[in-house]
Amino acid sequence: MAEETKKKNLDGAPVIDFDKFRPTRSSEQYRKGKDMFMSGLIALAFVIACIPLISVLYTTIVNGFKRLNLNFLSYNMTGVVGGNPTPSGGYGGVLHAIIGTLEITGGAMLISIPIGIMCAVYLVEYAHGGKLAMTISLLVDVMSGIPSIVAGLFAFSMFTIVFGPGTINGFEGSVALSLLMLPTVVKSCEEMLKIVPNDLREASLALGVTKQRTITKIVLRTALPGIVSGCILAIARVIGETAPLLMTAGYIASTNVNLFAGQMTTLPVYVYQEYSKLSANCPANATADCVTTIPMERAWAAALVLIIVVLVLNLIGRLVAKVFAVKTER
Amino acid sequence: MGQRIDVNHENIYYGDFLAVEDVNINIEANKVTAFIGPSGCGKSTVLRTLDRMHELIPGAHVEGEVLLEGKNLYDKDVDPVSVRRDVGMVFQRPNPFPTMSIRENVLAGVRLNNKHISKSDADDLVEWALRGANLWNEVKDRLDNPGIGLSGGQQQRLCIARAVAVHPQVVLMDEPCSALDPISTLAVEDLINELKDDYTIVIVTHNMQQAARIADYTAFFNLKAVGQPGHLEYFADTTTMFNNPQNAEAERYISGRFG
Amino acid sequence: MGQRIDVNHENIYYGDFLAVEDVNINIEANKVTAFIGPSGCGKSTVLRTLDRMHELIPGAHVEGEVLLEGKNLYDKDVDPVSVRRDVGMVFQRPNPFPTMSIRENVLAGVRLNNKHISKSDADDLVEWALRGANLWNEVKDRLDNPGIGLSGGQQQRLCIARAVAVHPQVVLMDEPCSALDPISTLAVEDLINELKDDYTIVIVTHNMQQAARIADYTAFFNLKAVGQPGHLEYFADTTTMFNNPQNAEAERYISGRFG
Amino acid sequence: MSSQDKTALQPSGGKTADKVFRGVAYACGILILVVLAAVFLFLFFRAWPLIGGDQKANSETISSFTGGKVSSFWGYVLPLLFGTVLISILALIIAFFVSIGIALFISHYAPKSVATGLSYVIDLLAAIPSVIYGLWGGLILVPAIYPFWNWVANHLGWFPLFAGPAANPQRTVATVAVVLAVMVLPIITSMSRDIFLQTPTLQQEAAYGLGATKWEMIKLAVIPFGRSGIVSASMLALGRALGETMAVLMILSPSVTGYSIKILQASQSNAIASNIAAQCPEANDLGVSVLIGTGLILFLITFIVNFAARKITEKAGA
Amino acid sequence: ACGDNTASTNTNSSSTDSSSKSTPISGDFQGAGATSQQAAVEAWIAGFQGTNPDAKIAYNPTGSGAGVTTFLTGATAWAGSDKALSDDDIAKSKSVCASGQAFDVPVYISPIAIVFNLKGVSDAGKHVNLDAATAAKIFDGKITTWNDPAIQDQNKDLKLPATPITVVHRSDKSGTTQNFVSYFKDQAPDAWTYDLSENWPNEVGQGAKGTSGVISTVKQADGTIGYADFSQVGDLGTAAIKVGDKYNEISAEAGSKVIEDSKLDDTAKGENRVVVKINHATEADGAYPIVLVSYDIVCPAYKDAKQGEFAKAWLTYVTSAEGQKAAQDAAGSAPLPSSLTSQITKSIEAIKTK
Ligand SMILES: Nc1ncnc2c1ncn2[C@@H]1O[C@H](COP(=O)(O)OP(=O)(O)OP(=O)(O)O)[C@@H](O)[C@H]1O
Ligand SMILES: Nc1ncnc2c1ncn2[C@@H]1O[C@H](COP(=O)(O)OP(=O)(O)OP(=O)(O)O)[C@@H](O)[C@H]1O
Ligand SMILES: [Mg+2]
Ligand SMILES: [Mg+2]
Ligand SMILES: O=P([O-])([O-])[O-]
């Protein structure tokens, strides 16, 4: 019977001269060469990218380290005049800007992460590529292209209309930032949810679990590490925004802890303002403690603080991701 | 007690493509019914309509009736969630939840349905289900390890344990043993034999010896030609099907002279 | 002509975990050798070391020798790429390239070496390989459709076609039929029979009937206990293995009295 | 452990939760539309005086922005648009290949322990604020890169893009594109890395099993799998480059009007976002309308770019 | 609040202060506007809070235009602006002020330096002499090398290299630019034909954002020339400008002199306004004619009387000798000349505090 089937299978099948397809020495050489060449290119890409990246970090650390001390972190900019030291012996600091950055970014997170995740859930779990969903995900793409400055103008006008002209406060900044964060959150959550194998949804639904519980306890749970890292990237994307915050959250030298009233300084705005000052004046009769280059030094130190804040947030995010994902890791 | 399923004039579509045509079948309560047939003839497709799992595929839809103990699963007022709670399913490819330990995987059906279950009850249930799936001895010392750390065969047995832990009325199995070795296969077959006291079992299998061993009834699906819809060619009790089939195609298929 | 493989004192580790211990086996050229044994005993693991596929798993490493026609695959100057060209592989789960058409899937391996292959040569090769995998008639009208559009069984046959299209010296198959129906299985078995004229075949199977039907030699792997390394328990020509095994464990396993 | 008594198809609990959850998800989807509509309407409303207002006042305002060279809105915005797109495309071209290279390096070349560290560094770099890139670009890169661009201008000057003489200091489109490339690089890298890491092992093994080299495996399995992810990452990156304000503002020496592809010369092009930032603080009400009008154009252009990209992805996916 | 840099001697100094004749001001007060004033305002806030420790004052340096716009919404107590109010703004202010219309008084005068970076000259600490026409031609791209006869003739004692000139100008809309080019417009109308604008009018050389951008760009290459607020010059070279037949070097006092020699702008209509028409043609001894005058804009009466009280006290302090001294120390600005004092005082007196 085997003979029979064999004939049947290959009945009419062409006869192949496999020698024709045998690798030649040169083709092998070529492939090997190409493989090595591409490996080289890929490693080179990495090296090339490292140059600016290291330079940015190096510059910031070297320049920022000079003024980064406890005094810088525990004072704001009230009473700082010219290049003169303050009564506390420092030259002003970023306490107010750190508080502002954390509060404003936190506000943006609270707005955009839940909405973003639920929007991604809608797109992946409920919409099944319907027309509305296509429109929404297209618009999410479009939204990711909104220039930050336009987001700032949007929030600014919304608040002036609702709360009266000239309204500037931290929450307004949060709204502007959440507009920028939202598409990033939706996109990355969408990607992460799509990657969750369908097998798992089927397995859960087949156990008679409702869709909501399947999504929250299986799908989102499985995608969680990815979602967390996506949200971290989204935060990273907005925590350094300057332009929209200049017009929505404003700039103030003193500490304001109320997100909903009064201007609030954030670290990037602080960096920009200090950079804009460039140098401070020291009158002819000033003491030796007067430092003309202090604004740039503060700018670099604040930039370093900003990077460190980002680093700490990243670490927290990763830690969270790890704790939740601990079982898949092993 | 298991429940019976009656399928009447069922057509199944993937979008516009009619995948399976006019299926009529009566699946007896507390019996094992096997689906056999060549690849692509629609066995999995029909099976999935028995607990409305096909609805997860966009565009897939059904015409006709599927009656579970006389109640049409496709009636407007029927919630697919409750259908799936009553009709459990085991898949072709093992799919344990990667975020869960072995123990949690077994308990998933109970836990995810928000049922609170005491630790001792949970322990009993886990042991019962894993023993039934012939996995207990291999994993009892590492119940808290992740389920995906197991080998393919072990994973599939874990999935079977997970499905039976919910105590469904009917259990659908889509080639549950295709990734298992003979030992595990035997254990699963024993389990099926044991389960049918309480449940109705429908199993898709490529292994005709398996069908012959465990099934009370066998349904033979066929395909006129590629691209044509599949259909139920012949349905009979297993003895008749394998010893004295009253259908020429079925006989050819079973004796291996097909194609 | 196929080539012989000799495995000497092979230990296989996943990181620190010794998965398989001290394997010694001589795989004859132009013969079919089957690996059988309970789940988790390391059949797949050993198989993958025969074309260095295990190296893809971080931490997996091998001690000992694997000689392909006398040349150690693990010698420093051996390129795993050329090993894998000479030793083809078919996997447990079908894995066609999802972005490629059926035709391109079959040609994928050949294209690596022959950038410019004439259309007629390509057509011939595609037909030859697909016929060999008993898939030609089902797909000949839609060769340009994506490979993942096929049913599971069809996909696996496509993968077999893809592997043989490269015309390797040795073909390793890890439960290639576990997702196939009997008809396709038979066709693949015939293909294996035919291929052994030209190639050496090593096949992992759970189906002992299959091993008995197609293998010239059978290797029985076993596991002392869970968590212990697997090992080669008994190696014999197939007739001896199934009719008159000189090993108590093998006998128990084959007669189904195992576990 | 015997079966519980159950009647068929008991209504299940959690139906309300199911409905509420679905409703919330649906509402959040719709919210995207609402927010975008709000942004669009606001921009349009604020830019309205350009269309419905006193045309003479409009041209006076635009003249005041351009030193009298241009007085029509289109004459003002089109060169800005050209500059914006030029800068962003250059940045994307520079970043794209490098990013894919790094992503592959992390996902498939570097040993696992190294890769974890590297991805962390990349994630961190995505977080470096544009104002810091502005500082770095303006103060460190501009002088440092001059010899290189000067060399390019001297040796490749026949190519119109690199027409010399290279400006010194190099506050040019070329330098800005490099900085923007550095800024968007982590975005493309980290997204494509995530996708590359998700490539099914089965696909990779299939390629290796056919005797593919590592690079061939990547071409056969990794790149096709990651393609849509790469495109969407690039779109995100392009979006960021198009809208980037501070770095351009702090580095580029902009032109007032005119189209130019001489990327090594100063005062040749300007970008919409940074122009808004530069002009807004001193602008009067009508001036703000003009600037918002340019913002609206930027908004529309990102719409078109993303739309086209989506169509490309769809085609590739089919 | 937390982190404030309050001096420990704060209360003592306020009680001994002679100027605290009225009750101290308390409350939250906001201002916004010109970036040029920022350093001075910081000093003024510190000084003002010395006598009014319960006043919380914030100044947002958003830019003159935005500052005025915000002021006209009523959200700020005062605006800082590098240019006087327009008739339009005056009209709009009627709805914001409780009565009357807004007015502007000069508070900050700062000379604008022509800065340059030239090997062998600026790094040797030497000045370059320029007259208005030559400077205008340089900034208009008509003179392109440093050793151009037009420059060399005025600098007989310097050996100027053939280095090409790179002009560096502001790329953003700026009061500094407008004040700078208005000097060319007045003194070299043939060489500088552009309309007066806050935007740089030509495409010569390179633009940079903000004074800081200009300074750092000038520092980055040899042969650059730009203009910037005097306080930001640092160690760059500056040009001495021809006044009469002498070349006067830049200094705060020299800047003050030109204002002293200027008249009020009689085209600025409106009560209480003190707008200076800078006399660029001044021949006053030692005067440096390129200056920026920056104003504070306030209402004569506020809807919230507290704001009025504050505005009055604020301007009084800012324009006082003490306030001007603080600005001079902190920002290197020029003091308001005494010729303006009585005008300013009269206007401030007009602010109603009830
Ligand atoms: N998701 C789907 N979309 C479209 N067509 C499908 C889908 N799933 C299956 N089909 C088609 O429906 C038919 C029946 O497929 P089905 O998977 O039910 O066959 P099967 O008998 O289970 O095959 P196998 O034994 O290979 O699992 C086939 O022609 C198949 O191509
Ligand atoms: N990637 C891996 N990492 C760590 N351990 C592994 C890995 N793959 C397999 N193992 C372990 O190695 C042992 C042998 O596994 P292998 O998959 O080779 O068994 P098998 O005989 O092929 O089983 P099956 O019949 O279920 O496919 C098992 O204990 C398994 O848990
Ligand atoms: Mg199936
Ligand atoms: Mg295996
Ligand atoms: O103070 P300005 O920024 O307008 O020059």
PDB file of C-alpha atoms in Angstrom, chain A residues 1 8 128 198-211 213-214 217-218 221-223 324 327-328 330, chain B residues 48 53 56 58 81 84-85 87-89 91 95-100 104 108-109 112-114 145-146 162-163 166:
ATOM      1  CA  MET A   1       0.000   0.000   0.000  1.00  0.00           C
ATOM      2  CA  LYS A   8      -0.189   8.600  -6.152  1.00  0.00           C
ATOM      3  CA  HIS A 128     -13.180  43.896  16.674  1.00  0.00           C
ATOM      4  CA  ASN A 198      -6.157  34.561  22.025  1.00  0.00           C
ATOM      5  CA  ASP A 199      -5.786  31.120  23.571  1.00  0.00           C
ATOM      6  CA  LEU A 200      -5.927  32.703  26.986  1.00  0.00           C
ATOM      7  CA  ARG A 201      -9.130  34.603  26.333  1.00  0.00           C
ATOM      8  CA  GLU A 202     -10.675  31.422  24.972  1.00  0.00           C
ATOM      9  CA  ALA A 203      -9.502  29.408  27.914  1.00  0.00           C
ATOM     10  CA  SER A 204     -10.998  31.863  30.342  1.00  0.00           C
ATOM     11  CA  LEU A 205     -14.270  32.359  28.501  1.00  0.00           C
ATOM     12  CA  ALA A 206     -14.629  28.602  28.136  1.00  0.00           C
ATOM     13  CA  LEU A 207     -14.528  28.364  31.906  1.00  0.00           C
ATOM     14  CA  GLY A 208     -17.683  30.452  31.964  1.00  0.00           C
ATOM     15  CA  VAL A 209     -15.926  33.578  33.109  1.00  0.00           C
ATOM     16  CA  THR A 210     -17.596  36.824  32.114  1.00  0.00           C
ATOM     17  CA  LYS A 211     -15.895  39.012  29.567  1.00  0.00           C
ATOM     18  CA  ARG A 213     -13.439  39.360  34.433  1.00  0.00           C
ATOM     19  CA  THR A 214     -11.598  37.736  31.576  1.00  0.00           C
ATOM     20  CA  LYS A 217      -8.071  39.224  35.475  1.00  0.00           C
ATOM     21  CA  ILE A 218      -6.517  37.447  32.511  1.00  0.00           C
ATOM     22  CA  ARG A 221      -3.109  40.882  34.098  1.00  0.00           C
ATOM     23  CA  THR A 222      -1.056  39.125  31.434  1.00  0.00           C
ATOM     24  CA  ALA A 223      -0.357  42.390  29.651  1.00  0.00           C
ATOM     25  CA  PHE A 324       3.272  41.755  39.330  1.00  0.00           C
ATOM     26  CA  LYS A 327       5.507  34.442  38.159  1.00  0.00           C
ATOM     27  CA  THR A 328       6.058  34.634  34.442  1.00  0.00           C
ATOM     28  CA  ARG A 330      10.738  32.179  36.317  1.00  0.00           C
TER      29      ARG A 330
ATOM     30  CA  ARG B  48     -17.091  25.301  19.214  1.00  0.00           C
ATOM     31  CA  MET B  53     -17.019  29.756  21.472  1.00  0.00           C
ATOM     32  CA  LEU B  56     -15.158  34.991  19.561  1.00  0.00           C
ATOM     33  CA  PRO B  58     -15.400  38.028  14.274  1.00  0.00           C
ATOM     34  CA  VAL B  81     -21.296  33.134  29.733  1.00  0.00           C
ATOM     35  CA  ARG B  84     -19.831  28.239  28.789  1.00  0.00           C
ATOM     36  CA  ARG B  85     -20.075  27.625  32.475  1.00  0.00           C
ATOM     37  CA  VAL B  87     -20.325  23.487  28.779  1.00  0.00           C
ATOM     38  CA  GLY B  88     -16.625  23.355  29.469  1.00  0.00           C
ATOM     39  CA  MET B  89     -13.911  23.109  26.860  1.00  0.00           C
ATOM     40  CA  PHE B  91      -8.389  22.958  23.519  1.00  0.00           C
ATOM     41  CA  ASN B  95      -3.124  27.206  27.094  1.00  0.00           C
ATOM     42  CA  PRO B  96      -2.437  27.569  30.806  1.00  0.00           C
ATOM     43  CA  PHE B  97      -2.614  31.128  32.152  1.00  0.00           C
ATOM     44  CA  PRO B  98       0.978  32.324  32.172  1.00  0.00           C
ATOM     45  CA  THR B  99       0.538  34.630  35.133  1.00  0.00           C
ATOM     46  CA  MET B 100      -0.761  31.896  37.353  1.00  0.00           C
ATOM     47  CA  GLU B 104      -4.137  28.953  40.541  1.00  0.00           C
ATOM     48  CA  ALA B 108      -9.048  29.776  37.804  1.00  0.00           C
ATOM     49  CA  GLY B 109     -12.562  28.824  36.768  1.00  0.00           C
ATOM     50  CA  LEU B 112     -12.440  34.136  38.294  1.00  0.00           C
ATOM     51  CA  ASN B 113     -16.153  33.629  38.721  1.00  0.00           C
ATOM     52  CA  ASN B 114     -15.758  35.419  42.025  1.00  0.00           C
ATOM     53  CA  ASN B 145       5.367  27.175  40.221  1.00  0.00           C
ATOM     54  CA  PRO B 146       4.046  28.799  37.067  1.00  0.00           C
ATOM     55  CA  ARG B 162      -8.650  23.329  34.974  1.00  0.00           C
ATOM     56  CA  ALA B 163     -11.700  22.585  32.815  1.00  0.00           C
ATOM     57  CA  VAL B 166     -15.496  23.927  37.264  1.00  0.00           C
TER      58      VAL B 166
END
